[in-house]
PDB file of C-alpha atoms in Angstrom:
ATOM      1  CA  PHE A   1      -0.007   0.203   0.145  1.00 75.00           C
ATOM      2  CA  GLN A   2       2.748   1.734   0.671  1.00 75.00           C
ATOM      3  CA  LEU A   3       3.844   2.129  -2.941  1.00 73.00           C
ATOM      4  CA  ILE A   4       0.231   2.775  -4.096  1.00 77.00           C
ATOM      5  CA  VAL A   5       0.543   5.981  -2.138  1.00 81.00           C
ATOM      6  CA  GLN A   6       3.857   6.785  -3.383  1.00 79.00           C
ATOM      7  CA  THR A   7       3.177   5.804  -7.049  1.00 78.00           C
ATOM      8  CA  LEU A   8       0.309   8.386  -6.619  1.00 81.00           C
ATOM      9  CA  ASN A   9       1.959  10.905  -4.748  1.00 83.00           C
ATOM     10  CA  ILE A  10       4.136  11.032  -8.205  1.00 83.00           C
ATOM     11  CA  THR A  11       2.201  11.474 -10.364  1.00 84.00           C
ATOM     12  CA  ILE A  12      -0.134  13.973  -8.432  1.00 88.00           C
ATOM     13  CA  LEU A  13       3.099  16.132  -8.473  1.00 90.00           C
ATOM     14  CA  ALA A  14       3.820  15.786 -11.795  1.00 89.00           C
ATOM     15  CA  SER A  15       0.449  16.533 -12.517  1.00 91.00           C
ATOM     16  CA  GLY A  16       0.951  19.755 -10.312  1.00 92.00           C
ATOM     17  CA  ILE A  17       4.329  20.771 -12.411  1.00 93.00           C
ATOM     18  CA  ALA A  18       3.350  19.702 -15.671  1.00 92.00           C
ATOM     19  CA  ILE A  19      -0.442  21.820 -16.165  1.00 93.00           C
ATOM     20  CA  GLY A  20       0.976  24.666 -13.572  1.00 93.00           C
ATOM     21  CA  ILE A  21       4.038  25.691 -14.899  1.00 94.00           C
ATOM     22  CA  PRO A  22       3.147  26.369 -18.528  1.00 94.00           C
ATOM     23  CA  PRO A  23       0.096  28.623 -17.634  1.00 93.00           C
ATOM     24  CA  ILE A  24       1.940  30.811 -14.780  1.00 93.00           C
ATOM     25  CA  VAL A  25       5.241  30.913 -17.321  1.00 92.00           C
ATOM     26  CA  ILE A  26       2.968  32.730 -20.381  1.00 89.00           C
ATOM     27  CA  TYR A  27       1.467  34.703 -17.575  1.00 89.00           C
ATOM     28  CA  LEU A  28       4.931  36.400 -15.984  1.00 89.00           C
ATOM     29  CA  PHE A  29       6.615  36.694 -19.622  1.00 86.00           C
ATOM     30  CA  PRO A  30       3.795  37.542 -22.200  1.00 77.00           C
ATOM     31  CA  PHE A  31       5.720  39.578 -23.947  1.00 80.00           C
ATOM     32  CA  ARG A  32       6.919  38.113 -27.898  1.00 83.00           C
ATOM     33  CA  ILE A  33      11.091  37.505 -26.700  1.00 89.00           C
ATOM     34  CA  GLY A  34       9.233  35.771 -23.310  1.00 85.00           C
ATOM     35  CA  GLN A  35       6.847  33.816 -26.037  1.00 86.00           C
ATOM     36  CA  ASN A  36      10.341  32.715 -28.216  1.00 90.00           C
ATOM     37  CA  LEU A  37      12.113  30.945 -25.583  1.00 92.00           C
ATOM     38  CA  GLN A  38       9.073  29.425 -23.648  1.00 91.00           C
ATOM     39  CA  ALA A  39       8.612  27.405 -27.387  1.00 91.00           C
ATOM     40  CA  ILE A  40      12.322  26.441 -27.046  1.00 93.00           C
ATOM     41  CA  ILE A  41      12.308  25.883 -23.229  1.00 92.00           C
ATOM     42  CA  TRP A  42       9.287  24.145 -24.109  1.00 92.00           C
ATOM     43  CA  PHE A  43      10.366  22.029 -27.267  1.00 93.00           C
ATOM     44  CA  LEU A  44      13.727  20.932 -25.265  1.00 92.00           C
ATOM     45  CA  LEU A  45      11.229  19.772 -22.278  1.00 90.00           C
ATOM     46  CA  ARG A  46      10.232  17.877 -24.294  1.00 90.00           C
ATOM     47  CA  LEU A  47      12.994  16.119 -26.633  1.00 90.00           C
ATOM     48  CA  ILE A  48      14.693  14.472 -23.936  1.00 86.00           C
ATOM     49  CA  PRO A  49      13.234  11.558 -22.555  1.00 86.00           C
ATOM     50  CA  ILE A  50      11.258  10.811 -18.929  1.00 82.00           C
ATOM     51  CA  PRO A  51      14.254   8.118 -17.898  1.00 80.00           C
ATOM     52  CA  ILE A  52      17.361  10.091 -19.739  1.00 84.00           C
ATOM     53  CA  SER A  53      15.940  13.522 -17.497  1.00 83.00           C
ATOM     54  CA  ALA A  54      15.703  11.107 -14.509  1.00 80.00           C
ATOM     55  CA  LEU A  55      18.691   9.536 -14.910  1.00 81.00           C
ATOM     56  CA  LEU A  56      20.922  13.261 -15.150  1.00 84.00           C
ATOM     57  CA  LEU A  57      18.515  14.211 -12.209  1.00 84.00           C
ATOM     58  CA  LEU A  58      19.509  11.518 -10.014  1.00 80.00           C
ATOM     59  CA  LEU A  59      23.673  12.437 -10.707  1.00 85.00           C
ATOM     60  CA  ILE A  60      22.927  15.643  -8.322  1.00 86.00           C
ATOM     61  CA  SER A  61      20.193  13.611  -6.347  1.00 82.00           C
ATOM     62  CA  ASN A  62      19.510  10.681  -4.496  1.00 79.00           C
ATOM     63  CA  PRO A  63      16.548   8.651  -5.798  1.00 76.00           C
ATOM     64  CA  THR A  64      13.312   9.684  -4.430  1.00 77.00           C
ATOM     65  CA  PRO A  65       9.376  10.899  -6.006  1.00 78.00           C
ATOM     66  CA  ALA A  66      10.868  14.167  -5.530  1.00 81.00           C
ATOM     67  CA  ILE A  67      13.214  13.702  -8.277  1.00 83.00           C
ATOM     68  CA  ALA A  68      10.673  11.099  -9.952  1.00 81.00           C
ATOM     69  CA  SER A  69       7.967  13.940  -9.896  1.00 85.00           C
ATOM     70  CA  LEU A  70      10.160  16.645 -11.336  1.00 87.00           C
ATOM     71  CA  ALA A  71      11.829  14.271 -14.523  1.00 87.00           C
ATOM     72  CA  LEU A  72       7.505  13.162 -15.647  1.00 87.00           C
ATOM     73  CA  GLY A  73       6.691  16.485 -14.624  1.00 91.00           C
ATOM     74  CA  LEU A  74       8.641  18.626 -16.660  1.00 92.00           C
ATOM     75  CA  HIS A  75       8.707  16.817 -19.713  1.00 91.00           C
ATOM     76  CA  ASN A  76       5.014  17.233 -19.483  1.00 93.00           C
ATOM     77  CA  ALA A  77       4.834  20.520 -18.837  1.00 94.00           C
ATOM     78  CA  GLY A  78       6.591  20.469 -22.572  1.00 93.00           C
ATOM     79  CA  ILE A  79       4.099  18.795 -23.748  1.00 93.00           C
ATOM     80  CA  MET A  80       1.034  20.892 -22.085  1.00 94.00           C
ATOM     81  CA  GLY A  81       3.624  24.188 -22.730  1.00 93.00           C
ATOM     82  CA  ARG A  82       2.792  23.529 -26.125  1.00 92.00           C
ATOM     83  CA  LEU A  83      -0.278  23.060 -26.638  1.00 92.00           C
ATOM     84  CA  LEU A  84      -1.424  25.588 -24.133  1.00 92.00           C
ATOM     85  CA  LYS A  85       0.651  27.932 -26.830  1.00 91.00           C
ATOM     86  CA  GLU A  86      -0.975  26.626 -29.921  1.00 90.00           C
ATOM     87  CA  GLY A  87      -4.303  26.635 -27.780  1.00 90.00           C
ATOM     88  CA  LEU A  88      -3.666  30.850 -27.476  1.00 88.00           C
ATOM     89  CA  GLU A  89      -2.066  31.575 -31.066  1.00 87.00           C
ATOM     90  CA  LYS A  90      -5.281  29.792 -32.645  1.00 89.00           C
ATOM     91  CA  GLN A  91      -7.760  31.370 -29.939  1.00 87.00           C
ATOM     92  CA  PRO A  92      -9.754  34.711 -31.819  1.00 88.00           C
ATOM     93  CA  MET A  93      -7.914  37.995 -30.785  1.00 86.00           C
ATOM     94  CA  ASN A  94     -11.550  40.595 -30.178  1.00 89.00           C
ATOM     95  CA  ASN A  95     -11.869  39.963 -26.398  1.00 88.00           C
ATOM     96  CA  HIS A  96      -7.803  40.777 -26.154  1.00 85.00           C
ATOM     97  CA  ASP A  97      -7.498  43.224 -27.819  1.00 89.00           C
ATOM     98  CA  ALA A  98     -10.870  44.740 -26.948  1.00 91.00           C
ATOM     99  CA  LEU A  99      -9.517  44.293 -23.323  1.00 89.00           C
ATOM    100  CA  ILE A 100      -6.484  46.181 -24.094  1.00 89.00           C
ATOM    101  CA  ALA A 101      -8.197  49.522 -25.566  1.00 91.00           C
ATOM    102  CA  SER A 102     -10.370  49.907 -22.314  1.00 91.00           C
ATOM    103  CA  GLY A 103      -6.857  50.250 -20.787  1.00 89.00           C
ATOM    104  CA  ALA A 104      -6.164  46.692 -19.420  1.00 86.00           C
ATOM    105  CA  GLY A 105      -2.506  46.064 -18.612  1.00 85.00           C
ATOM    106  CA  PRO A 106      -0.794  42.899 -20.773  1.00 83.00           C
ATOM    107  CA  ARG A 107      -1.289  40.563 -18.418  1.00 85.00           C
ATOM    108  CA  SER A 108      -4.654  41.236 -17.718  1.00 87.00           C
ATOM    109  CA  SER A 109      -6.169  40.732 -21.019  1.00 88.00           C
ATOM    110  CA  TRP A 110      -4.292  37.515 -21.336  1.00 85.00           C
ATOM    111  CA  LEU A 111      -5.682  36.040 -18.446  1.00 88.00           C
ATOM    112  CA  TYR A 112      -9.381  36.637 -20.062  1.00 89.00           C
ATOM    113  CA  GLY A 113      -9.569  37.522 -22.837  1.00 88.00           C
ATOM    114  CA  LEU A 114      -7.399  34.098 -24.021  1.00 88.00           C
ATOM    115  CA  MET A 115      -6.745  32.170 -21.256  1.00 90.00           C
ATOM    116  CA  ALA A 116     -10.294  32.176 -19.818  1.00 89.00           C
ATOM    117  CA  PRO A 117     -11.285  31.256 -23.708  1.00 90.00           C
ATOM    118  CA  GLN A 118      -8.514  28.123 -23.615  1.00 89.00           C
ATOM    119  CA  SER A 119      -9.113  26.616 -19.949  1.00 89.00           C
ATOM    120  CA  LEU A 120     -11.356  24.435 -20.922  1.00 87.00           C
ATOM    121  CA  SER A 121     -10.062  22.212 -23.638  1.00 88.00           C
ATOM    122  CA  TYR A 122      -6.607  23.161 -21.750  1.00 90.00           C
ATOM    123  CA  ILE A 123      -7.994  21.434 -18.588  1.00 88.00           C
ATOM    124  CA  SER A 124      -9.246  18.594 -19.845  1.00 85.00           C
ATOM    125  CA  TYR A 125      -5.848  17.443 -22.358  1.00 86.00           C
ATOM    126  CA  ALA A 126      -3.906  18.266 -18.613  1.00 89.00           C
ATOM    127  CA  ALA A 127      -7.398  14.609 -17.842  1.00 84.00           C
ATOM    128  CA  TYR A 128      -5.291  12.860 -20.200  1.00 83.00           C
ATOM    129  CA  ARG A 129      -1.783  14.160 -19.313  1.00 86.00           C
ATOM    130  CA  THR A 130      -2.515  12.782 -15.229  1.00 84.00           C
ATOM    131  CA  ASP A 131      -3.216   9.688 -16.521  1.00 81.00           C
ATOM    132  CA  VAL A 132      -0.694   9.099 -19.453  1.00 83.00           C
ATOM    133  CA  MET A 133       2.024  10.493 -15.880  1.00 84.00           C
ATOM    134  CA  LEU A 134       0.088   7.751 -14.453  1.00 80.00           C
ATOM    135  CA  ARG A 135       1.154   4.994 -16.767  1.00 77.00           C
ATOM    136  CA  GLU A 136       4.475   6.915 -17.540  1.00 79.00           C
ATOM    137  CA  THR A 137       5.403   5.889 -13.119  1.00 77.00           C
ATOM    138  CA  SER A 138       6.191   2.551 -13.987  1.00 69.00           C
ATOM    139  CA  THR A 139       9.196   3.750 -16.237  1.00 67.00           C
ATOM    140  CA  ILE A 140      10.590   6.434 -13.322  1.00 66.00           C
ATOM    141  CA  GLY A 141       9.849   3.751 -10.788  1.00 63.00           C
ATOM    142  CA  ILE A 142      12.354   1.380 -12.192  1.00 57.00           C
ATOM    143  CA  VAL A 143      15.320   5.018 -13.705  1.00 58.00           C
ATOM    144  CA  GLY A 144      14.484   6.274  -9.979  1.00 55.00           C
ATOM    145  CA  GLY A 145      13.797   2.808  -7.810  1.00 59.00           C
ATOM    146  CA  CYS A 146       9.968   4.704  -5.943  1.00 65.00           C
ATOM    147  CA  GLY A 147       6.888   3.306  -5.880  1.00 67.00           C
ATOM    148  CA  LEU A 148       5.185   0.122  -8.056  1.00 70.00           C
ATOM    149  CA  GLY A 149       7.716   0.639 -11.113  1.00 72.00           C
ATOM    150  CA  TRP A 150      10.501  -0.277  -9.020  1.00 71.00           C
ATOM    151  CA  GLN A 151       8.950  -3.408  -7.387  1.00 75.00           C
ATOM    152  CA  LEU A 152       7.874  -4.716 -10.853  1.00 77.00           C
ATOM    153  CA  ILE A 153      11.727  -4.184 -12.000  1.00 75.00           C
ATOM    154  CA  GLU A 154      12.227  -6.023  -8.869  1.00 77.00           C
ATOM    155  CA  SER A 155       9.423  -8.709  -9.129  1.00 79.00           C
ATOM    156  CA  LEU A 156      10.264  -9.032 -13.145  1.00 80.00           C
ATOM    157  CA  SER A 157      14.365  -9.700 -12.353  1.00 80.00           C
ATOM    158  CA  SER A 158      13.281 -12.161  -9.739  1.00 84.00           C
ATOM    159  CA  PHE A 159      10.783 -13.680 -12.231  1.00 86.00           C
ATOM    160  CA  ASN A 160       8.841 -13.799  -9.685  1.00 84.00           C
ATOM    161  CA  TRP A 161       4.922 -13.887 -12.062  1.00 88.00           C
ATOM    162  CA  GLY A 162       2.945 -13.753  -9.295  1.00 88.00           C
ATOM    163  CA  GLN A 163       3.778 -10.442  -7.701  1.00 84.00           C
ATOM    164  CA  VAL A 164       4.339  -9.426 -11.729  1.00 84.00           C
ATOM    165  CA  SER A 165       0.639 -10.034 -12.080  1.00 88.00           C
ATOM    166  CA  VAL A 166      -0.525  -8.559  -8.678  1.00 86.00           C
ATOM    167  CA  LEU A 167       1.108  -4.831  -9.344  1.00 80.00           C
ATOM    168  CA  LEU A 168      -0.570  -5.320 -12.933  1.00 83.00           C
ATOM    169  CA  MET A 169      -3.570  -5.271 -11.257  1.00 85.00           C
ATOM    170  CA  ILE A 170      -3.254  -2.678  -9.145  1.00 81.00           C
ATOM    171  CA  TYR A 171      -2.012  -0.520 -12.211  1.00 77.00           C
ATOM    172  CA  CYS A 172      -5.401  -1.319 -14.283  1.00 81.00           C
ATOM    173  CA  VAL A 173      -7.343  -0.671 -10.823  1.00 82.00           C
ATOM    174  CA  ILE A 174      -5.579   2.995 -10.396  1.00 77.00           C
ATOM    175  CA  THR A 175      -6.230   3.262 -14.274  1.00 75.00           C
ATOM    176  CA  PHE A 176      -9.221   2.033 -14.512  1.00 80.00           C
ATOM    177  CA  SER A 177     -10.042   4.456 -11.606  1.00 77.00           C
ATOM    178  CA  GLY A 178      -8.722   7.739 -13.537  1.00 71.00           C
ATOM    179  CA  GLU A 179     -10.757   6.874 -16.283  1.00 73.00           C
ATOM    180  CA  VAL A 180     -13.976   7.123 -14.098  1.00 77.00           C
ATOM    181  CA  LEU A 181     -12.990  10.291 -12.224  1.00 71.00           C
ATOM    182  CA  SER A 182     -12.150  11.735 -14.993  1.00 67.00           C
ATOM    183  CA  ASP A 183     -15.362  10.973 -17.287  1.00 71.00           C
ATOM    184  CA  LYS A 184     -17.246  12.428 -13.968  1.00 69.00           C
ATOM    185  CA  PHE A 185     -15.361  15.954 -14.168  1.00 60.00           C
TER     186      PHE A 185
END
């Protein structure tokens, strides 16, 4: 049960990083230079696979759920950042321009004119990415030595097929529960 809780904690922390960072960064740097720099950063975060980023983080730290969450969250932040940027670029600028014309600042006009209409699709995709992150914790656990993924690799290496079956069933139950919760919201 401790490994299940640890896996869920990794997923929640990684989701917070992946979902929260892109809008905050875009809000803080709404100008053209900041957007171009963000596009490069989102690309670099997507470019490095999760196991490699976890291994790089392990060079400076011990295996912990926080390192696993950070590796998982940063990679998915690159995905969410690109998605948000593309969604905002396709968004009509009418509300944004009206807010600017009425005297609102660039951040307020971005928040209310562009982000607010985009927020539903962003949150919907965030729910999907959270489900993907839950599945990716098995890979992170293998590299980072924590969560159900760590136990899965240990069971596989010792050919303990009964334990492998139980772990796969636990992953299925957790994933199914996530599907049911995301369908309700």
